[in-house]
Short mmCIF file of C-alpha atoms in Angstrom, two decimals:
data_model
loop_
_atom_site.label_atom_id
_atom_site.label_comp_id
_atom_site.label_asym_id
_atom_site.label_seq_id
_atom_site.Cartn_x
_atom_site.Cartn_y
_atom_site.Cartn_z
CA MET A 1 113.99 125.74 106.37
CA ILE A 2 111.16 126.60 108.73
CA ALA A 3 107.50 126.95 107.80
CA GLU A 4 107.67 130.76 107.74
CA ASP A 5 110.34 130.53 105.02
CA LEU A 6 107.72 129.20 102.60
CA PHE A 7 105.96 132.56 102.75
CA ASP A 8 109.02 134.35 101.40
CA LEU A 9 109.53 132.18 98.31
CA ALA A 10 106.43 133.19 96.32
CA PRO A 11 103.09 134.89 96.87
CA VAL A 12 101.16 131.82 95.68
CA ILE A 13 101.56 128.10 96.30
CA PRO A 14 99.99 126.05 93.51
CA VAL A 15 97.76 123.30 94.94
CA VAL A 16 98.13 120.42 92.51
CA VAL A 17 96.09 117.26 91.96
CA LEU A 18 97.88 114.77 89.71
CA ASP A 19 96.30 111.61 88.33
CA ASP A 20 99.40 110.75 86.32
CA ALA A 21 102.90 110.96 87.80
CA GLU A 22 104.29 111.32 84.27
CA ALA A 23 102.90 114.85 84.19
CA ALA A 24 104.63 115.84 87.43
CA VAL A 25 108.00 116.93 86.06
CA PRO A 26 106.84 119.05 83.09
CA LEU A 27 104.14 120.60 85.28
CA ALA A 28 106.64 121.49 87.99
CA ARG A 29 109.05 122.94 85.44
CA ALA A 30 106.31 125.13 83.98
CA LEU A 31 105.38 126.44 87.43
CA VAL A 32 109.01 127.15 88.34
CA GLU A 33 109.64 128.87 85.01
CA GLY A 34 106.55 130.98 85.64
CA GLY A 35 108.02 132.13 88.96
CA LEU A 36 106.33 129.80 91.46
CA PRO A 37 108.93 127.41 92.93
CA VAL A 38 106.83 126.17 95.88
CA ILE A 39 104.46 123.37 94.78
CA GLU A 40 101.96 121.50 96.94
CA VAL A 41 101.02 118.09 95.53
CA THR A 42 97.88 116.89 97.28
CA LEU A 43 97.62 113.31 98.48
CA ARG A 44 94.26 112.87 96.78
CA THR A 45 95.29 110.41 94.09
CA PRO A 46 97.26 107.14 93.99
CA SER A 47 99.92 108.93 91.91
CA ALA A 48 100.65 111.67 94.42
CA LEU A 49 103.63 110.17 96.23
CA ALA A 50 105.25 109.11 92.96
CA ALA A 51 104.69 112.62 91.61
CA ILE A 52 106.38 114.14 94.66
CA ALA A 53 109.32 111.78 94.25
CA ARG A 54 109.70 112.64 90.57
CA ILE A 55 109.63 116.40 91.19
CA ALA A 56 112.05 116.13 94.11
CA ALA A 57 114.50 114.13 92.01
CA GLU A 58 114.21 115.88 88.65
CA VAL A 59 113.28 119.53 89.29
CA PRO A 60 115.96 120.87 91.63
CA ASP A 61 114.61 124.44 91.57
CA ALA A 62 111.23 123.31 92.88
CA VAL A 63 110.35 123.13 96.57
CA VAL A 64 107.81 120.33 96.49
CA GLY A 65 105.54 119.54 99.40
CA ALA A 66 102.66 117.23 100.22
CA GLY A 67 99.16 118.52 100.83
CA THR A 68 96.01 116.86 102.20
CA VAL A 69 98.10 115.24 104.92
CA VAL A 70 95.38 113.81 107.18
CA ARG A 71 96.96 110.69 108.75
CA PRO A 72 100.27 110.16 110.55
CA GLU A 73 101.33 107.73 107.83
CA ASP A 74 100.72 110.43 105.21
CA ALA A 75 103.40 112.55 106.86
CA GLU A 76 105.85 109.65 107.04
CA ARG A 77 105.33 108.53 103.45
CA SER A 78 105.53 112.06 102.10
CA ALA A 79 108.84 112.65 103.84
CA ALA A 80 110.16 109.36 102.47
CA ALA A 81 109.10 110.38 98.95
CA GLY A 82 111.15 113.57 99.17
CA ALA A 83 108.61 116.19 100.22
CA LYS A 84 110.20 119.37 101.57
CA PHE A 85 107.14 120.48 103.55
CA LEU A 86 103.72 119.25 104.65
CA VAL A 87 100.26 120.84 104.59
CA SER A 88 97.15 119.56 106.37
CA PRO A 89 93.53 120.74 106.01
CA GLY A 90 93.06 120.45 109.78
CA CYS A 91 95.10 119.24 112.72
CA THR A 92 94.88 116.84 115.64
CA ALA A 93 97.45 116.21 118.35
CA ARG A 94 98.37 112.87 116.77
CA LEU A 95 98.76 114.32 113.29
CA GLN A 96 100.76 117.25 114.63
CA ALA A 97 103.15 114.88 116.41
CA ALA A 98 103.65 112.89 113.22
CA MET A 99 104.42 116.01 111.19
CA VAL A 100 106.84 117.25 113.83
CA ALA A 101 108.55 113.84 113.83
CA THR A 102 109.43 114.16 110.14
CA GLY A 103 111.56 117.23 110.85
CA LEU A 104 109.92 118.98 107.90
CA PRO A 105 108.29 122.42 108.04
CA PHE A 106 104.52 122.14 108.00
CA LEU A 107 101.41 124.27 107.73
CA PRO A 108 98.62 122.80 109.87
CA GLY A 109 95.12 123.77 108.86
CA VAL A 110 92.78 125.86 111.01
CA ALA A 111 89.38 127.43 110.48
CA THR A 112 88.69 129.04 113.87
CA ALA A 113 90.39 131.19 116.47
CA SER A 114 90.29 128.32 118.99
CA GLU A 115 92.11 125.99 116.59
CA ALA A 116 94.72 128.66 115.91
CA ILE A 117 95.25 129.30 119.64
CA ALA A 118 95.63 125.56 120.31
CA LEU A 119 98.49 125.41 117.80
CA LEU A 120 99.96 128.67 119.07
CA GLU A 121 100.20 127.10 122.54
CA GLY A 122 102.57 124.58 120.98
CA GLY A 123 104.75 127.30 119.47
CA ILE A 124 103.35 127.08 115.93
CA THR A 125 102.97 130.48 114.26
CA ALA A 126 102.59 129.52 110.56
CA MET A 127 99.28 127.94 109.60
CA LYS A 128 97.00 127.16 106.69
CA PHE A 129 93.56 128.82 106.81
CA PHE A 130 91.08 126.43 105.20
CA PRO A 131 88.55 126.55 103.63
CA ALA A 132 89.33 130.23 103.29
CA GLU A 133 86.32 131.62 101.44
CA ALA A 134 83.77 129.33 103.11
CA ALA A 135 85.22 130.01 106.58
CA GLY A 136 84.89 133.78 106.38
CA GLY A 137 87.33 134.99 103.75
CA ALA A 138 89.73 137.90 103.93
CA SER A 139 87.57 139.87 106.38
CA TYR A 140 87.69 136.99 108.87
CA LEU A 141 91.47 136.72 108.61
CA LYS A 142 91.81 140.46 109.05
CA ALA A 143 89.78 140.19 112.25
CA LEU A 144 92.02 137.41 113.56
CA GLY A 145 95.04 139.65 113.10
CA GLY A 146 93.98 141.83 116.02
CA PRO A 147 94.07 139.29 118.87
CA LEU A 148 96.55 136.94 117.16
CA PRO A 149 99.17 139.16 115.50
CA GLN A 150 101.94 136.59 115.91
CA ILE A 151 100.30 134.13 113.50
CA ARG A 152 100.77 134.22 109.73
CA PHE A 153 98.52 132.27 107.42
CA CYS A 154 98.43 130.65 104.00
CA PRO A 155 94.72 130.80 103.12
CA THR A 156 93.53 128.14 100.68
CA GLY A 157 90.11 127.20 99.38
CA GLY A 158 88.07 129.27 96.96
CA ILE A 159 91.00 131.54 96.11
CA SER A 160 91.66 132.63 92.54
CA LEU A 161 93.46 135.39 90.69
CA ARG A 162 90.31 137.47 91.22
CA ASN A 163 90.53 137.58 95.02
CA ALA A 164 94.12 136.57 95.84
CA ALA A 165 95.24 140.19 96.16
CA ASP A 166 92.62 140.81 98.85
CA TYR A 167 94.27 138.18 101.03
CA LEU A 168 97.84 139.14 100.17
CA ALA A 169 97.14 142.72 101.26
CA LEU A 170 96.65 141.51 104.85
CA GLY A 171 99.57 141.76 107.23
CA ASN A 172 98.96 138.29 108.66
CA VAL A 173 98.93 136.53 105.29
CA GLY A 174 102.27 135.23 104.06
CA CYS A 175 101.06 133.66 100.84
CA VAL A 176 97.95 132.03 99.39
CA GLY A 177 97.32 128.59 97.94
CA GLY A 178 95.24 127.89 94.88
CA SER A 179 94.34 125.26 92.32
CA TRP A 180 93.53 127.73 89.53
CA LEU A 181 97.15 127.60 88.35
CA THR A 182 96.90 124.01 87.16
CA PRO A 183 93.52 123.55 85.43
CA ALA A 184 92.58 119.90 84.97
CA ASP A 185 92.26 120.23 81.20
CA ALA A 186 95.64 121.94 80.87
CA VAL A 187 97.31 119.18 82.86
CA ARG A 188 95.48 116.48 80.91
CA ASP A 189 96.44 118.02 77.56
CA GLY A 190 99.99 118.86 78.58
CA ASP A 191 99.41 122.56 77.92
CA TRP A 192 102.43 123.70 79.90
CA ASP A 193 102.52 127.09 78.19
CA ARG A 194 99.13 127.85 79.73
CA VAL A 195 100.33 126.72 83.15
CA ARG A 196 103.46 128.83 82.78
CA LYS A 197 101.37 131.89 81.89
CA LEU A 198 99.03 131.39 84.86
CA ALA A 199 102.04 130.99 87.14
CA SER A 200 103.60 134.17 85.80
CA GLU A 201 100.39 136.14 86.48
CA ALA A 202 100.27 134.81 90.03
CA ALA A 203 103.95 135.42 90.66
CA ALA A 204 103.39 139.09 89.81
CA LEU A 205 101.05 139.48 92.78
CA ARG A 206 102.59 141.44 95.61
CA THR A 207 101.49 142.03 99.16
CA GLY A 208 99.91 145.35 99.99
#
């Protein structure tokens, strides 16, 4: 699998924060059943790597990845835990080298044209656009499509069911990422029916 393949699996990648690894498997199953097989577990909690390992081992239909990869060791540990892809909020040469070394597909984060061009020089054409809304939103990404038509993005940050379609209508957007699919209270209460319903609504989104 290459990074561009992630764009073809679902229109939305759930961005998940898990405080309890025990919730990882039922959460992942609910998302997959709702039609969203690609799941980004962010490395923002001590339970994240264990959650990735549980999903990788117990939910075969899920394509689980690690998000908030900001250090070389994050890439290495995520790969060892069973992550199938990596996502970073930004990118440095050292972090890029570490992600490449894992052999996993990855979406390095950019917020400007210069950052995107720097990655393009290294042959990377699939990127995360973050923080999407704060950095200029769908209109900014549309503008980037003119001079940089070879790049496709997964915008994340401030995206919800309300504005996801605006991004997905753009030719240079492969999918979007969002945390609205796994509300903290639903995860805490184990309300997997709610998660499944939110996933189903998001899975119904189609590009323009």
